[in-house]
Structure formats: structure tokens, C-alpha cells
Amino acid sequence: MSEETEKIEQLESAGVLSLFRWAGASVFVRVGQDYDEAAGHGQQVVGMLSYTYLRDRLERATSCGRFALPYDAAPDSGIDMLRDGITPDDFARMPRFEPGAIVRRDLNGSPAWALGDCRWVLQSFEYGRVDHIYWPEKSDTKAQVSRQPFEGIDTPLFEVEEFGLESVPVVTIDSFGGDTFVLAHAFNRETGAYEMYFGRSRPQEHRNDPSWYWRRRVVSGGPGTTGGIRRPDQPVLPGAPPTPIAPDVDVRLRSRDADGVADGTGD
Amino acid sequence: MDRTTRPAGRLSGVSAAFDGTRLTLARHLAGLKKIQLAQLIEMTPASVTAWENNSKKPTATNVAKLALALEVEPQFFAPGSEADAVVSAPHFRSLRSTTQTAQDKARAYGTLVGQIGILLEKSVEFPPLNVPSVPLSPTELSPEGPEEAARRTRSQIGVPEGPIANMIRLVEGLGVLVVFSAPDTASIDAFSMEVGSRPIIVLNPNKNDYYRQRFDVAHELGHLIMHADSEPGGKIAEDQANRFAAEFLMPAEEIEQYLPRTTTERGWDRLRQLKEHWGVSMQALLFRARALGRMSDVSYRNAMMRVSANGWRRAEPGNVAVVEMPSLIPRAVEVLEAAHVSVADLVRGPGLPMPVLELVASRTPNHVQAMRETPAASPSGVVAALFRTEDAGAPD
């Protein structure tokens, strides 16, 4: 079984691909609402918003980061915090993971999540140009991830030792024992379409070198796609949608007299 | 609560101070006709009539029998300040399909809710009463009346542009008591009435549809605003309340341009989007589109045929699966309990059965349904009648 198949199956069976699909729908509808070209927004804003919201959604669903729980807390503690900041629909559909099922294993300060030995970092890219990502330009961390040793495809016919050469020491990027992948995400500013890819990045020396050993589109949606929520003909409606959850109305004890008995006068 | 202890002293006192209207209330709650109650206590219907209209007082023994048969404490029959509150006639949706017994029972339930409210208000402060009044004749057709009433209400109570965030919380903020009805009165749709000066909205616990329940609450608010001083009318008043609700939840000025003209192409997508945004059913949106002249009669008919064919008359697709829930009475009970005031004692005073208070104070219709299992002390009494499911039928 190829690594691609193995990893995708691992993620699917653990519900992680559902998490990505949910997060994608939630994140990019919101990005579409916030994005305002007239105010001077551009690709940088899209990348920043997408990254911020995606990180937020992943943290919510997995009880990591801002939504981490103390080890002895019930999984449902502080559920109002999980609800706050996303739409009631998004909250209702949010896949929920047992705390600890997916954990944060950050890399050089960049947020990264791990399911067992499978870790991923986030990377935004320009919509439609997933195969043109140039890692060295992105960040040292992403470049480092792309240089992880991978024997899945590039297994040489002969080991270097057979030529009497010294083998290159295996590069480990940090103490994490498994492999690190990239969850790449993009939003089309013109149409509102979005896509996310999961894959193993590949080291590049030149801009035209391939970006991936393998990558799989795990999420797509928006206008003109089957997973679409926001369509080009869907306007921004006035006000905010309603919600069945609301704080109680204010009910107070009546003032009491000196004997501690409710006076019942209604004043 | 100990239902069996009934000191003779208390009984004789109750016999002396017996209020016939309380007996009528308990009998209606239990869903019994006079003759049925008379049979249960082995007396004549004439005696029951005489007690109810206060022309005769029952003996202490008969008070005990009545209390036992109706599952209330004997002191329930004693006159109390809350019992003096004037009760308005309820606005029921369709009188043709409900029996007089069911109407009496629903009215008695509303009355009881009002009386519990009055009782609680002695110890807690509810939001001040602030339901606007825009009276409208329930017997005359009015071209713009209900819509104008809805617009005035929105502006008067300061509703911001866009959807109503939470209908129940909005009306509770105006001082309206909102409760779920008992399972046994569920054949009667939501209704509203006033007890004393306190308006009450009773919701159907079986509806279980977030979007339609919001419309129900807006409809009843319309009655309270437009028809408070008038006798419940028929079709015209109902139509007025529906038009009020439509304009209140979906102001023409804000929604008209977004309503689809047909349901071809992306029409259904648009309706789904509007449904979630405004918190109303697609059928209400379709009706609105036709009423505002946005959609032709032909398109509307075709759309409704599609609604039926998809089974959406009974269950429309929608993202929100829980209904809005009342908070006023449940909150009052919590506040009292936090202050170590026993709510059980509070209701024991006027002799209310505890399960009835729990029903009235429940936040969710599910809770009400779970309480159907509550064992009743008597198969004929108030508790049995309120918690019996409708298919179980009435006692013979």
C-alpha cells in the first residue's frame, strides 16, 4: 500500500477528513464574508484569515490550543466557549474528538496537529496553484518539513554505502517520532471556491521543482462545486441569523424586609 | 411532598372557605364533565353544579373526596388572591377541530400557569410588563393593519434590522409567560390568554420544529398586541395574527428583494438560505413571497406541490434541531431555590400538585414528554389528565 493510500485511510477512519471538510466549510464561508477587496484586502489577508480560522476550528474540535481542557475536566466543560465565535450551524455540525485523540505537536513554534505518528502543518496557497508551491519561499519550517527523509518513492537502486561513500545522516526535524505532512488550503477571492490538500511535501532547489511527493485533495467547496454553501447569487442578508440558545431573562428576588421574608408588595 | 396527610382541621377550614371557581378549574384541568366527577365521588351532578357556582358548600368529607379524585390538596379549593385574577378568553387556532372539554382544559391550564405566575411574583420580580397595544378589530378586514402593528411593535420595542434573534426570549423580555402545554392538550395548537394583567403563551410540546415554533410565538404575540381587549374572533383574527407574525419575523422591506420569484434553478437553494437566516420555514417564505406579489400564484402552487411531494409539509429540512425554550418560570424557580425558598412549599400553600409545577416550570418539551411516565395518584385527577398521552383516551 502506498503511503498516500495508507495515510488517507488512517485519516478517514479516525474522522480527521470529516474534520477537515467541516472546518473548510466553516472557515471559507467566514473568510468570504470578511474579505473586502474594496477595503484593500488581497491574497495576504485571505491567507491570514484562512490560517487564523482554520487553526481555530481545528483547536475547537480537538480541544487543543485555546480550547484545551485540564486533564481531569469532563469533555463537555465550557461548551459555551466552543460555541462562541462560530455560527450555530457550524457548532451543531462540528465533529467532536475525545481530548487527546488529536494533539498539538508544534514545530518550531508553528502550530501542528498529530494523530498518532501522523502530523500536519498548515500552509496557504494561491487557489488552483497547489502544484506550484515553493516551500523555501514559505518559511524555514515548511522548507524543513519538505526536506524530511522519505523513502516511499525515491528509493535508490543502490545504497550509497555500496559505492563506498559515507551515508548522509538521517535528518530528523524535531523530537516527533512520526512523519510530518502539509495541509494546504486555498480560497478563490473571485468566486468564493475553496480547496484543501493533504500531502507529503518534497524538497525543492529550483522554483520549477515539483512541490509534492504526493498530495490528495481532501476538501473542496464553494460556488460551482458540489460542496458549495455560499453561491455567487447569494447576497449578504441583513442582520444575523437567529439562534435557539439564549441567556435567560432577568428574574430577581424581591427585596426582603428585616425578617428576611419576601415582602410581596411588588415594589 | 406528602399527599396523604390531610389534617381534619385544615379540611374543615377549607370546607368553610370553599371557592367554587377553584373546583371548576380543577375539574377542567382533569378533563372531566360534571357528571363524570359526580360519579367519581358518588354524588349528583346537581351538587357539583351547586358547589361550582358557590350556591352550596361541600362538607369536609366531600372536599376530601374531591381532592382525592382530582389529585389536588384540599386547600386548592380555598379562595386566594391569585384566584381572583381576571382570566381572558384564550385565542385558539381552530375551534372546529377541538372539543369543548379540550378547550376548557387548555383554558384551565393557562389559568393555572397565570396563577402560578402570580404566586411566584410575590417573591421574584419578572421583567416589567411591556407588551405594546395596537388594537385591531378581529371581525373586520384591514388592508394594512396587522403589518402596521408589526412594524410599530418592532420599532417600539427596539428590534434591530434583520431576523429576530430568539422569539421566546423577546416575548419573555416583554413580561409574557411562555410555557409548554401538557401532553394531553397537545391537540390544541399554541394559544395565548391573559390572567390578571399577565399575558401567557402556551406552546404545543409536540411540534418540535424550531422554525414553526418561532412563527407560533410571533402569531400569539400578534394576538396579545392586537386582540387583547376583544373577544377571540374567528378566521379574520387568525389571519391577522398570521400576517402580524409574517411581517414581524420577515419585514417586507428587508426580505422582499431576496425572495425567489420561482423555485426553478436556484430557487430552493435561496429558500434554504433564507430559512436559516430568518429562522422561518420554507413554507412561510413561499407564502410570504406570494403575499408580497414576488411569486405568482402558479409558481406558488407548483412550489407547494413540490413541498408535499418531498414530505416537507410534515418535516422540512433545516439545520436547527432544537426548539427555543422558555426561561422565565424555570429561572424564577432556580432563583427561589438558590435563596433557599422552597418552591414545593410555595405551591403547597394553594394546594397545587407538584408535578404540575414541574410541567409549568420545564424548559424543554422533551422534559414534558419524559414526565408522561409520572405515576398519577388517581386515574381521574389533574396529574393523570395532564400527563396522559392523547391516544390513551379520557376516563369514562
Coordinates of C-alpha atoms in Angstrom, one line a residue, chain B residues 9-396:
Chain B
G9 CA -58.7 20.8 60.9
R10 CA -57.5 22.0 57.6
L11 CA -60.3 20.2 55.8
S12 CA -63.0 21.8 57.8
G13 CA -61.4 25.2 57.3
V14 CA -61.4 24.5 53.6
S15 CA -65.0 23.4 53.6
A16 CA -65.9 26.7 55.2
A17 CA -63.9 28.8 52.7
F18 CA -64.6 26.9 49.6
D19 CA -64.3 28.7 46.2
G20 CA -66.4 27.0 43.5
T21 CA -64.3 28.5 40.7
R22 CA -61.4 26.6 42.0
L23 CA -63.4 23.4 41.7
T24 CA -64.3 24.3 38.1
L25 CA -60.6 24.9 37.4
A26 CA -59.5 21.6 38.8
R27 CA -62.3 19.7 37.0
H28 CA -61.4 21.3 33.7
L29 CA -57.8 20.5 34.3
A30 CA -58.7 16.9 34.9
G31 CA -60.8 17.0 31.7
L32 CA -63.9 15.8 33.4
K33 CA -67.5 16.7 32.8
K34 CA -69.7 17.5 35.9
I35 CA -71.4 14.2 35.5
Q36 CA -68.1 12.3 35.4
L37 CA -66.9 14.0 38.5
A38 CA -70.2 13.4 40.3
Q39 CA -69.9 9.7 39.5
L40 CA -66.4 9.5 40.9
I41 CA -67.4 11.0 44.2
E42 CA -70.8 9.3 44.3
M43 CA -72.8 12.5 44.4
T44 CA -75.2 14.0 42.0
P45 CA -74.2 16.4 39.1
A46 CA -76.5 19.0 40.7
S47 CA -74.3 19.0 43.8
V48 CA -71.2 19.6 41.7
T49 CA -73.0 22.4 39.9
A50 CA -74.1 24.0 43.2
W51 CA -70.6 23.8 44.6
E52 CA -69.1 25.3 41.5
N53 CA -71.4 28.3 41.4
N54 CA -71.0 28.8 45.1
S55 CA -74.6 28.3 45.9
K56 CA -73.7 25.5 48.3
K57 CA -70.6 24.5 50.3
P58 CA -69.4 20.9 50.2
T59 CA -68.9 19.1 53.5
A60 CA -65.4 18.3 54.8
T61 CA -65.8 14.7 53.6
N62 CA -66.8 15.8 50.1
V63 CA -63.9 18.2 49.9
A64 CA -61.7 15.3 50.8
K65 CA -63.3 13.2 48.1
L66 CA -63.0 15.9 45.5
A67 CA -59.3 16.5 46.5
L68 CA -58.6 12.7 46.1
A69 CA -60.5 12.4 42.8
L70 CA -58.9 15.5 41.3
E71 CA -55.4 14.9 42.8
V72 CA -55.1 18.3 44.4
E73 CA -54.6 19.3 48.0
P74 CA -57.8 20.3 49.8
Q75 CA -56.6 23.8 50.2
F76 CA -56.6 24.1 46.4
F77 CA -60.3 24.9 46.7
A78 CA -59.7 27.8 49.1
P79 CA -60.0 31.3 47.7
G80 CA -56.7 33.0 47.2
S81 CA -55.6 36.4 45.9
E82 CA -54.3 34.7 42.7
A83 CA -57.6 33.1 42.2
D84 CA -59.3 36.4 41.8
A85 CA -57.3 37.4 38.8
V86 CA -59.5 38.0 35.7
V87 CA -59.0 35.4 33.0
S88 CA -59.4 36.4 29.4
A89 CA -60.8 34.0 26.8
P90 CA -57.9 32.2 25.1
H91 CA -57.1 32.7 21.4
F92 CA -57.3 29.2 20.0
R93 CA -56.4 28.4 16.4
S94 CA -59.1 26.2 15.1
L95 CA -62.1 25.8 17.3
R96 CA -63.8 23.4 14.9
S97 CA -61.4 20.6 15.5
T98 CA -61.2 20.8 19.3
T99 CA -63.8 19.6 21.7
Q100 CA -65.3 21.8 24.4
T101 CA -63.6 19.6 27.1
A102 CA -60.2 20.1 25.4
Q103 CA -60.8 23.9 25.2
D104 CA -61.8 24.0 28.9
K105 CA -58.8 22.1 29.9
A106 CA -56.5 24.3 27.9
R107 CA -58.0 27.4 29.4
A108 CA -57.7 25.9 32.9
Y109 CA -54.1 25.1 32.2
G110 CA -53.5 28.6 31.1
T111 CA -55.3 29.9 34.2
L112 CA -53.2 27.7 36.4
V113 CA -50.0 29.0 34.8
G114 CA -51.1 32.5 35.4
Q115 CA -51.9 31.8 39.0
I116 CA -48.5 30.1 39.5
G117 CA -47.0 33.3 37.9
I118 CA -48.9 35.5 40.4
L119 CA -47.7 33.3 43.2
L120 CA -44.1 33.4 42.1
E121 CA -44.3 37.1 41.6
K122 CA -44.8 37.6 45.2
S123 CA -41.2 36.5 45.8
V124 CA -39.5 37.4 42.5
E125 CA -39.5 40.2 40.0
F126 CA -40.4 39.3 36.4
P127 CA -39.5 41.7 33.6
P128 CA -41.9 44.6 33.7
L129 CA -45.0 44.2 31.5
N130 CA -44.3 45.9 28.2
V131 CA -46.5 44.4 25.5
P132 CA -47.4 47.2 23.1
S133 CA -51.1 47.6 22.4
V134 CA -52.2 48.2 18.8
P135 CA -55.9 47.2 18.9
L136 CA -57.5 45.9 15.8
S137 CA -61.0 44.7 15.2
P138 CA -60.9 40.9 14.9
T139 CA -64.1 41.0 12.8
E140 CA -63.2 43.5 10.1
L141 CA -60.8 43.0 7.3
S142 CA -58.0 45.6 7.5
P143 CA -55.8 46.1 4.5
E144 CA -52.5 47.1 6.3
G145 CA -53.5 46.8 10.0
P146 CA -51.5 43.7 11.1
E147 CA -48.5 44.7 9.1
E148 CA -48.5 48.2 10.5
A149 CA -48.9 46.7 14.0
A150 CA -45.9 44.5 13.5
R151 CA -43.8 47.4 12.2
R152 CA -44.8 49.6 15.1
T153 CA -44.1 46.8 17.6
R154 CA -40.6 46.3 16.1
S155 CA -39.8 49.9 16.4
Q156 CA -41.4 50.5 19.7
I157 CA -39.5 47.7 21.5
G158 CA -36.3 48.4 19.6
V159 CA -35.8 45.3 17.4
P160 CA -32.8 45.9 15.2
E161 CA -32.9 45.3 11.5
G162 CA -32.8 41.7 10.4
P163 CA -34.0 38.4 12.0
I164 CA -35.5 38.2 15.5
A165 CA -32.7 36.5 17.4
N166 CA -34.9 34.5 19.7
M167 CA -38.7 34.9 19.7
I168 CA -39.4 33.4 23.1
R169 CA -36.7 35.5 24.8
L170 CA -38.1 38.5 23.1
V171 CA -41.7 38.0 24.4
E172 CA -40.4 37.0 27.8
G173 CA -38.5 40.3 27.9
L174 CA -41.9 42.0 27.4
G175 CA -43.2 40.2 30.5
V176 CA -45.0 37.4 28.8
L177 CA -45.0 33.9 30.5
V178 CA -44.2 31.2 28.0
V179 CA -44.8 27.5 28.8
F180 CA -45.2 24.2 27.1
S181 CA -48.7 22.7 27.4
A182 CA -49.3 19.3 28.9
P183 CA -49.0 16.3 26.5
D184 CA -52.7 15.7 26.8
T185 CA -53.7 19.1 25.5
A186 CA -51.4 18.8 22.5
S187 CA -54.2 18.6 20.0
I188 CA -54.7 22.3 20.7
D189 CA -52.1 24.4 18.9
A190 CA -50.2 27.2 20.6
F191 CA -52.6 29.7 22.3
S192 CA -52.5 32.8 24.3
M193 CA -54.5 34.4 27.0
E194 CA -54.2 36.8 30.0
V195 CA -54.5 36.0 33.7
G196 CA -54.7 39.2 35.7
S197 CA -52.6 41.5 33.7
R198 CA -50.1 38.8 32.8
P199 CA -50.1 37.6 29.2
I200 CA -49.4 33.9 28.7
I201 CA -48.4 31.9 25.6
V202 CA -48.8 28.2 25.8
L203 CA -46.8 26.2 23.2
N204 CA -47.5 22.8 21.8
P205 CA -44.8 20.4 23.1
N206 CA -45.3 18.0 20.2
K207 CA -44.4 20.5 17.4
N208 CA -40.7 20.0 17.7
D209 CA -39.9 22.4 14.8
Y210 CA -37.7 25.3 15.6
Y211 CA -38.8 27.4 12.6
R212 CA -42.6 26.8 13.0
Q213 CA -42.5 27.3 16.8
R214 CA -40.9 30.8 16.2
F215 CA -43.9 31.6 13.9
D216 CA -46.3 30.3 16.6
V217 CA -44.8 32.6 19.2
A218 CA -45.0 35.6 16.8
H219 CA -48.6 34.7 16.0
E220 CA -49.6 34.7 19.6
L221 CA -47.7 37.9 20.3
G222 CA -49.8 39.3 17.5
H223 CA -53.0 38.3 19.3
L224 CA -51.7 39.8 22.6
I225 CA -50.9 43.1 20.8
M226 CA -53.9 43.4 18.5
H227 CA -56.7 41.4 20.2
A228 CA -56.1 41.8 24.0
D229 CA -59.3 43.7 24.5
S230 CA -61.5 41.8 22.1
E231 CA -63.3 38.5 22.2
P232 CA -61.4 35.8 20.4
G233 CA -62.5 36.0 16.8
G234 CA -62.6 33.5 14.1
K235 CA -60.8 33.3 10.8
I236 CA -60.2 37.0 10.4
A237 CA -58.4 37.3 13.8
E238 CA -56.3 34.3 13.0
D239 CA -55.4 35.7 9.6
Q240 CA -54.5 39.0 11.2
A241 CA -52.2 37.2 13.7
N242 CA -50.5 35.3 10.8
R243 CA -50.0 38.5 8.9
F244 CA -48.5 40.1 12.0
A245 CA -46.2 37.1 12.5
A246 CA -45.1 37.2 8.9
E247 CA -44.3 40.9 9.0
F248 CA -42.7 40.7 12.4
L249 CA -40.4 37.8 11.5
M250 CA -39.8 38.8 7.9
P251 CA -40.3 42.5 7.4
A252 CA -41.3 43.1 3.8
E253 CA -38.8 46.0 3.4
E254 CA -35.9 43.8 4.4
I255 CA -36.8 40.5 2.8
E256 CA -38.8 41.2 -0.4
Q257 CA -35.8 41.7 -2.7
Y258 CA -34.3 38.4 -1.6
L259 CA -37.3 36.2 -2.1
P260 CA -37.2 34.0 -5.2
R261 CA -39.7 34.6 -7.9
T262 CA -39.8 30.8 -8.8
T263 CA -38.4 27.7 -7.4
T264 CA -36.7 26.7 -10.6
E265 CA -32.9 26.7 -10.8
R266 CA -31.6 28.1 -7.6
G267 CA -35.0 28.9 -6.0
W268 CA -34.9 26.1 -3.4
D269 CA -31.3 26.9 -2.5
R270 CA -32.3 30.5 -1.9
L271 CA -35.2 29.4 0.2
R272 CA -33.0 27.2 2.3
Q273 CA -30.6 30.1 2.8
L274 CA -33.4 32.5 3.7
K275 CA -34.9 29.8 6.1
E276 CA -31.7 29.6 8.1
H277 CA -31.1 33.3 8.0
W278 CA -34.6 34.4 9.1
G279 CA -35.5 31.3 11.2
V280 CA -38.7 30.6 9.4
S281 CA -40.0 27.6 7.5
M282 CA -39.7 27.5 3.7
Q283 CA -43.5 27.3 3.5
A284 CA -43.8 30.5 5.4
L285 CA -41.3 32.1 3.0
L286 CA -43.2 30.8 0.0
F287 CA -46.4 32.2 1.4
R288 CA -44.6 35.5 2.1
A289 CA -43.3 35.5 -1.5
R290 CA -46.8 35.1 -2.8
A291 CA -48.4 37.6 -0.4
L292 CA -45.8 40.2 -1.4
G293 CA -46.5 39.6 -5.1
R294 CA -43.0 38.4 -5.6
M295 CA -44.2 35.0 -6.6
S296 CA -47.1 34.2 -9.0
D297 CA -49.9 32.0 -7.9
V298 CA -48.8 29.4 -10.4
S299 CA -45.3 29.3 -9.1
Y300 CA -46.5 29.2 -5.5
R301 CA -48.8 26.3 -6.3
N302 CA -46.0 24.4 -8.1
A303 CA -43.7 25.0 -5.2
M304 CA -46.3 23.8 -2.7
M305 CA -46.8 20.6 -4.7
R306 CA -43.1 20.0 -4.6
V307 CA -43.2 20.6 -0.8
S308 CA -45.9 18.0 -0.4
A309 CA -44.2 15.5 -2.8
N310 CA -41.0 15.8 -0.7
G311 CA -42.8 15.2 2.5
W312 CA -41.8 18.7 3.7
R313 CA -45.3 19.5 4.9
R314 CA -44.6 17.3 7.9
A315 CA -40.9 17.7 8.1
E316 CA -38.9 20.3 6.3
P317 CA -35.2 20.1 6.1
G318 CA -33.4 22.6 8.4
N319 CA -30.2 22.9 10.3
V320 CA -31.5 23.8 13.7
A321 CA -32.8 20.7 15.5
V322 CA -33.7 22.1 18.9
V323 CA -36.5 24.5 19.6
E324 CA -36.4 27.8 21.5
M325 CA -37.1 27.2 25.2
P326 CA -38.8 29.3 27.9
S327 CA -36.8 30.7 30.7
L328 CA -39.0 32.9 32.9
I329 CA -40.7 30.4 35.2
P330 CA -37.8 28.0 35.3
R331 CA -35.4 30.9 36.1
A332 CA -37.8 32.1 38.9
V333 CA -37.8 28.6 40.4
E334 CA -34.0 28.5 40.3
V335 CA -33.7 31.9 41.8
L336 CA -36.0 30.9 44.6
E337 CA -34.3 27.6 45.3
A338 CA -30.9 29.4 45.3
A339 CA -32.3 31.6 48.0
H340 CA -33.5 28.5 49.9
V341 CA -37.1 29.3 49.3
S342 CA -38.9 26.0 48.9
V343 CA -40.9 26.1 45.8
A344 CA -42.7 23.0 46.9
D345 CA -43.9 24.9 50.0
L346 CA -44.9 27.8 47.8
V347 CA -47.2 25.6 45.6
R348 CA -48.3 23.5 48.6
G349 CA -49.9 26.7 50.0
P350 CA -52.6 26.9 47.3
G351 CA -52.6 23.1 47.0
L352 CA -51.1 22.6 43.6
P353 CA -49.8 19.2 42.7
M354 CA -46.0 19.3 42.4
P355 CA -45.8 17.5 39.0
V356 CA -48.0 20.3 37.6
L357 CA -45.5 22.9 38.8
E358 CA -42.7 20.8 37.3
L359 CA -44.6 20.8 34.0
V360 CA -45.1 24.5 34.0
A361 CA -41.5 25.2 35.0
S362 CA -39.9 22.9 32.4
R363 CA -37.6 24.4 29.9
T364 CA -37.9 21.8 27.2
P365 CA -40.8 19.9 25.6
N366 CA -38.7 16.7 26.0
H367 CA -38.8 17.1 29.7
V368 CA -42.6 17.4 29.4
Q369 CA -42.7 14.2 27.4
A370 CA -40.5 12.4 29.8
M371 CA -42.9 13.3 32.6
R372 CA -45.7 11.4 30.9
E373 CA -44.3 8.5 32.9
T374 CA -45.1 10.3 36.1
P375 CA -47.3 7.9 38.1
A376 CA -50.5 9.6 39.0
A377 CA -52.1 9.0 42.3
S378 CA -55.6 8.9 40.8
P379 CA -56.6 7.8 37.3
S380 CA -59.1 10.6 37.1
G381 CA -57.2 13.5 38.5
V382 CA -55.4 16.5 37.3
V383 CA -52.0 14.9 37.2
A384 CA -53.3 11.9 35.4
A385 CA -55.1 14.0 32.9
L386 CA -52.2 16.3 32.2
F387 CA -49.6 13.7 31.7
R388 CA -51.7 11.1 29.9
T389 CA -50.9 11.0 26.3
E390 CA -53.8 11.8 24.0
D391 CA -54.0 8.3 22.5
A392 CA -54.6 6.9 25.9
G393 CA -58.0 8.5 25.9
A394 CA -60.1 10.1 28.6
P395 CA -61.5 8.3 31.6
D396 CA -65.1 7.0 31.2

